[in-house]
Tab-separated table of C-alpha atoms in Angstrom:
chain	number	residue	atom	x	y	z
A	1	UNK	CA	33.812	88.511	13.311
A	2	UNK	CA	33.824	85.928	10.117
A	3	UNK	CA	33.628	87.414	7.213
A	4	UNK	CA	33.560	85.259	4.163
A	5	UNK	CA	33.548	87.386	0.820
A	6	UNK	CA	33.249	85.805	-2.631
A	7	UNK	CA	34.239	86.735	-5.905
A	8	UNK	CA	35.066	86.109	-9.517
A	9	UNK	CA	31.137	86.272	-10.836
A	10	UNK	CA	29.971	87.758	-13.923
A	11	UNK	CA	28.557	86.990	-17.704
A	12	UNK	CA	29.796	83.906	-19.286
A	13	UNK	CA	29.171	81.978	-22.853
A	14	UNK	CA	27.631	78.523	-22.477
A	15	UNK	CA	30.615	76.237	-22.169
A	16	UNK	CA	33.084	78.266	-20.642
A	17	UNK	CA	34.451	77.967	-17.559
A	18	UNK	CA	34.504	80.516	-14.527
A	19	UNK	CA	36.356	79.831	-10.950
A	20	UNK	CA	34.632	81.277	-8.190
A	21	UNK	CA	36.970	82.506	-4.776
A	22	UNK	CA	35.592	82.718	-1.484
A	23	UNK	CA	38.211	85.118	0.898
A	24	UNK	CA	37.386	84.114	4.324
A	25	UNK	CA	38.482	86.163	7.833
A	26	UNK	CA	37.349	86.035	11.231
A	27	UNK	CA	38.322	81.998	12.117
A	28	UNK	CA	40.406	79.364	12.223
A	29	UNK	CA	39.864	78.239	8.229
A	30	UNK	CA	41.910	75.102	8.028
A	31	UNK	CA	39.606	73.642	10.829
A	32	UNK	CA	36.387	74.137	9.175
A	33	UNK	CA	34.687	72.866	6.216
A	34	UNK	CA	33.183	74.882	3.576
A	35	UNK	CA	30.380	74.187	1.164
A	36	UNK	CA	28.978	76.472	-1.998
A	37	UNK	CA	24.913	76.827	-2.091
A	38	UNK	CA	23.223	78.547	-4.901
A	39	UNK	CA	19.648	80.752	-5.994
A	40	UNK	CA	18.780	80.759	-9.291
A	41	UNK	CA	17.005	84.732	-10.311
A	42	UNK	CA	13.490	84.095	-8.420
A	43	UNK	CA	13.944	80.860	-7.296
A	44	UNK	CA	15.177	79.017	-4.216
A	45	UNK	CA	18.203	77.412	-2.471
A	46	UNK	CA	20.119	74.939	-3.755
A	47	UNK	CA	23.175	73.089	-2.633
A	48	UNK	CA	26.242	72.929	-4.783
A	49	UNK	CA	28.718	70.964	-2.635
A	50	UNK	CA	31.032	70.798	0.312
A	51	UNK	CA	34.461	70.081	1.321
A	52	UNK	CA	35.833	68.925	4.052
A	53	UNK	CA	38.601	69.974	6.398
A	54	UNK	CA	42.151	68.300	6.333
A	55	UNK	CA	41.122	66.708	9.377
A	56	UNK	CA	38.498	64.679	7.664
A	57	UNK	CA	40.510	63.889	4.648
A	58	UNK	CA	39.371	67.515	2.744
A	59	UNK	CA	37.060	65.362	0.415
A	60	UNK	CA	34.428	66.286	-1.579
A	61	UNK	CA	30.674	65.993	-1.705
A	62	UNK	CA	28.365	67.274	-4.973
A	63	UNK	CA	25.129	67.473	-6.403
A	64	UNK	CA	24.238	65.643	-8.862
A	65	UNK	CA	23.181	68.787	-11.374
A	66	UNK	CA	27.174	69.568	-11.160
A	67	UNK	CA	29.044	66.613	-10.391
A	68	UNK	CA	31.521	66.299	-12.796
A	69	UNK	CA	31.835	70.259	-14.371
A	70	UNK	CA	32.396	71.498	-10.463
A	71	UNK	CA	35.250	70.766	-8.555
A	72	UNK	CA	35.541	72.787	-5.212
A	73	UNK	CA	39.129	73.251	-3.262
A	74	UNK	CA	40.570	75.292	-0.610
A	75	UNK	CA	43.785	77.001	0.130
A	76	UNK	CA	44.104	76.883	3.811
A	77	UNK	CA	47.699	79.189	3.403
A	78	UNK	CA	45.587	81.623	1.692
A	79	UNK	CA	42.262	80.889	3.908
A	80	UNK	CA	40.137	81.021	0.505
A	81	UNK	CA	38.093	78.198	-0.741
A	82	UNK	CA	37.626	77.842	-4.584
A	83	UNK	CA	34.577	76.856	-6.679
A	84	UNK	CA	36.010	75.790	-10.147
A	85	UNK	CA	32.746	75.540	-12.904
A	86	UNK	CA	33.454	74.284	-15.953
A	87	UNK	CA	30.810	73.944	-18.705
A	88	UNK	CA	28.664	76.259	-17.690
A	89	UNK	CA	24.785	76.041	-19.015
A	90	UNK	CA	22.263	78.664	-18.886
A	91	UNK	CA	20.985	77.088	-16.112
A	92	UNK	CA	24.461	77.556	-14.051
A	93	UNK	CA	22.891	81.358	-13.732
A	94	UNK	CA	22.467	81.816	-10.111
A	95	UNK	CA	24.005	84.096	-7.016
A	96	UNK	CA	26.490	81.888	-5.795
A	97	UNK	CA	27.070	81.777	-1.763
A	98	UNK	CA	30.176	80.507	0.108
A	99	UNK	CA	29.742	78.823	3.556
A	100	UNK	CA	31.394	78.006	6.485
A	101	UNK	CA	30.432	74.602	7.482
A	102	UNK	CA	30.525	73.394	11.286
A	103	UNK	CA	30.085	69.818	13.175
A	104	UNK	CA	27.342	69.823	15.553
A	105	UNK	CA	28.327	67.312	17.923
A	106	UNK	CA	29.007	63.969	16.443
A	107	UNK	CA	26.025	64.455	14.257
A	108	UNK	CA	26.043	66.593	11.006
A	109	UNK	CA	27.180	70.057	9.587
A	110	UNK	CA	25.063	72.900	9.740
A	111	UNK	CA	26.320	76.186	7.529
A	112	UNK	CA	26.108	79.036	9.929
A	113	UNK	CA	27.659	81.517	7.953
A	114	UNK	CA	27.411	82.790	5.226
A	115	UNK	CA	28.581	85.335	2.223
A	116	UNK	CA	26.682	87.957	0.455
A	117	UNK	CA	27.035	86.208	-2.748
A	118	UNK	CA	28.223	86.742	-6.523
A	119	UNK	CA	26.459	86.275	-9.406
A	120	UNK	CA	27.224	84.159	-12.026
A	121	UNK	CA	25.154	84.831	-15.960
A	122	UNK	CA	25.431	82.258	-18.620
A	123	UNK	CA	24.690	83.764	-21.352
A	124	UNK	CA	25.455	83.931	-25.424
B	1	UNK	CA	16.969	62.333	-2.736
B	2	UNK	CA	15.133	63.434	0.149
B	3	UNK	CA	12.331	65.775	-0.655
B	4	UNK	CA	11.265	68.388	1.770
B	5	UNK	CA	7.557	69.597	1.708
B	6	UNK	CA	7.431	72.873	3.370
B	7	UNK	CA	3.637	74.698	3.757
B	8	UNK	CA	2.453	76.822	3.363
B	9	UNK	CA	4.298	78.463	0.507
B	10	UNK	CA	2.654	82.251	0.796
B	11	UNK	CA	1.077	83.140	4.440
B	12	UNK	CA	0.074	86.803	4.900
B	13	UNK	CA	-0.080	87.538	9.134
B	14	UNK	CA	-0.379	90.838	11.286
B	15	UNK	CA	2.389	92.165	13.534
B	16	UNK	CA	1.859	90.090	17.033
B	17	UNK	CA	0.587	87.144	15.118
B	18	UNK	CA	1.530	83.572	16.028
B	19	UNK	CA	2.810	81.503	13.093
B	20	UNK	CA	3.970	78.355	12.247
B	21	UNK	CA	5.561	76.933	9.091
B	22	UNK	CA	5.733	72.985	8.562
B	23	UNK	CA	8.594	71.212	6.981
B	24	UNK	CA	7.859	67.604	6.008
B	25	UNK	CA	10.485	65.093	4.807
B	26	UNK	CA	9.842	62.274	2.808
B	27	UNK	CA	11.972	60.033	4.671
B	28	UNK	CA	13.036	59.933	8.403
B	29	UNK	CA	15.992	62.845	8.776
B	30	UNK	CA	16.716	62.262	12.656
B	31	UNK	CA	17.019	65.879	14.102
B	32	UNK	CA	19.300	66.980	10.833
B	33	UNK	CA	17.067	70.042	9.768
B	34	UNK	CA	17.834	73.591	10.190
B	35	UNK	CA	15.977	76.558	8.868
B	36	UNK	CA	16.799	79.818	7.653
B	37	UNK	CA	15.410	83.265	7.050
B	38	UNK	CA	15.952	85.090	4.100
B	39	UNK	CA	15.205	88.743	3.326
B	40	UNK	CA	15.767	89.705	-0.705
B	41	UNK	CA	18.567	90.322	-2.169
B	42	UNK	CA	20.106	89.250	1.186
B	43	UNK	CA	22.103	85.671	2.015
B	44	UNK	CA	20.089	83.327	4.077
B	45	UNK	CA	20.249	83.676	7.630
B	46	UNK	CA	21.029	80.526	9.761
B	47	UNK	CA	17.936	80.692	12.723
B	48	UNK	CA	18.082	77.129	14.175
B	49	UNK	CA	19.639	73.971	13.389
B	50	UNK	CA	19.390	70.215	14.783
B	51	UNK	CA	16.044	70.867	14.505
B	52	UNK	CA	15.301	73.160	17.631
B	53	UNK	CA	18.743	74.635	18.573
B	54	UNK	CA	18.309	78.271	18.157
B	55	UNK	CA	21.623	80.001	16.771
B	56	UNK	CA	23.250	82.319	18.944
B	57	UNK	CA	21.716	86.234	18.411
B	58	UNK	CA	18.774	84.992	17.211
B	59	UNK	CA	15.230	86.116	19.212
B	60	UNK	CA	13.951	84.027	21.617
B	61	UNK	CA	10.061	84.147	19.505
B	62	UNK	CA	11.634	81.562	16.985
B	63	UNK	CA	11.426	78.271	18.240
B	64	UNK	CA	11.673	74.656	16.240
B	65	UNK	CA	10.372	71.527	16.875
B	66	UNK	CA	9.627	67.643	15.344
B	67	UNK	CA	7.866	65.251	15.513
B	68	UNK	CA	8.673	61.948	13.201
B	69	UNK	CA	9.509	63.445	9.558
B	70	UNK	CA	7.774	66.347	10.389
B	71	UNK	CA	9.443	69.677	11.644
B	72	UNK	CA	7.899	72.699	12.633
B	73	UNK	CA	9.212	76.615	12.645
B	74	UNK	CA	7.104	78.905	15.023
B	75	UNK	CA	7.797	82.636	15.270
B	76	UNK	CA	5.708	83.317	18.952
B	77	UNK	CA	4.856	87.083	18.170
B	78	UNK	CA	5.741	87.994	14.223
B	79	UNK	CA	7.555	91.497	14.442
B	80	UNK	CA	8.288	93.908	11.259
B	81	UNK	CA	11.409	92.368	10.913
B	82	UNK	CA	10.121	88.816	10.278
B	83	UNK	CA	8.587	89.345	6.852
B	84	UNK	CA	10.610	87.417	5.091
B	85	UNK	CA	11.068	84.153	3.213
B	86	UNK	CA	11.632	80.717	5.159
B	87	UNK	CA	13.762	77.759	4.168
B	88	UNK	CA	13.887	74.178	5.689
B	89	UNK	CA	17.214	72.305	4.862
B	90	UNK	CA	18.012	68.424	5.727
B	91	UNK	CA	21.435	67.549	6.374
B	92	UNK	CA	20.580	64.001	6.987
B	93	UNK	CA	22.605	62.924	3.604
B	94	UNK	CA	23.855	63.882	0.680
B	95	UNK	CA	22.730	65.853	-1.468
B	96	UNK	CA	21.088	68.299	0.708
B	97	UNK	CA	18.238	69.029	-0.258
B	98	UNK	CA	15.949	72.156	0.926
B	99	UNK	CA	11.646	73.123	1.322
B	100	UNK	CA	10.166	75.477	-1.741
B	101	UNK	CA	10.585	78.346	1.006
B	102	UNK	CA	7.363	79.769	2.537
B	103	UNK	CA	7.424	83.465	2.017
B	104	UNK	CA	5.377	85.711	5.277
B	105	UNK	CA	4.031	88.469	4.269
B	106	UNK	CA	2.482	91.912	6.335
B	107	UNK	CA	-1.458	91.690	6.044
């Protein structure tokens, strides 16, 4: 069964920086990508990014709202995948989910699992 | 960015009820869409992807279909377990982008 668990959410000042972990079980990790979505408090999904497997090069897709404060990596000895935020802004608040990313055919990736989320507060 | 319309936001429907959810993208997608189901305070729940491929252990009621930029989510015979809210997602190109979410309620 994949399991993918994150952690490392809580209340942080504007500005600071918080690093996200996403423990993963269940499947092979290094041959899958991952990618981070995220819900603001009442709101609705939003992708954060994506990365790759080795395979592919483990590179690095973003949106634009965090391009350039988050960087996200992966640890395929430790089968965890990593969502580093720095400068966080209020509007950063959101329950953060952890994917695993597959290739449908020679066409796209579709996330078909995914974890129960953390929360992440920015907050003075 | 693509933008995904997705209507109607709010539809109230009975138990047995037919209903169908529309997912419009403002530029062609190919079959890249998948849609989800989401139940609060719960993570989204992959139901079909590439448009009309329903994920394994989902119900046979959902189905998905296209045609041109539109998409459509049908649920054949809406059971208690259905209220929820829906998401369209396009994975035609970065950044993905997702619909408002249409949100079925019991009437």
């Amino acid at each position: 069964e994949v399991q993918l668990v994150e952690s490392g959410g809580g209340l942080v000042q504007p500005g600071r920086s918080l690093r996200l972990s996403c423990t993963t079980s269940g499947f092979t990790f290094g041959d899958d990508a991952m990618s981070w979505f995220r819900q603001a408090p009442g709101k609705g999904l939003e992708w954060v990014g994506f990365i790759r497997s080795k395979a592919f090069g483990g590179t690095t897709e973003y949106a634009a709202s965090v391009k350039g404060r988050f960087t996200i990596s992966r640890d395929d000895s430790k089968i965890i995948a990593y969502l580093q935020m720095n400068g966080l802004k209020t509007e950063d608040t959101a329950v953060y989910y952890c994917t695993r990313v597959l290739l449908v055919g020679s066409g796209t990736y579709y996330p078909f699992d995914w974890g129960q989320g953390t929360l992440v507060t920015v907050s003075s | 960015d693509i933008q995904l319309t997705q209507s109607p936001s709010f539809l109230s429907a009975s138990v047995g009820d037919r209903v169908t959810i529309t997912c419009r993208a403002s530029q062609g997608i190919s079959s890249y869409l998948a849609w989800y189901q989401q139940k609060p305070g719960k993570a989204p729940k992959l139901l079909i992807y590439a448009a009309s491929t329903l994920q394994s252990g989902v119900p046979s009621r959902f189905s998905g279909s296209e045609s041109g930029t539109e998409f459509t989510l049908t649920i054949s015979s809406l059971q208690p377990e259905d209220f929820a809210t829906y998401y369209c997602q396009q994975l035609n190109s970065y950044p993905w982008t997702f619909g408002q979410g249409t949100k079925v309620e019991i009437k």
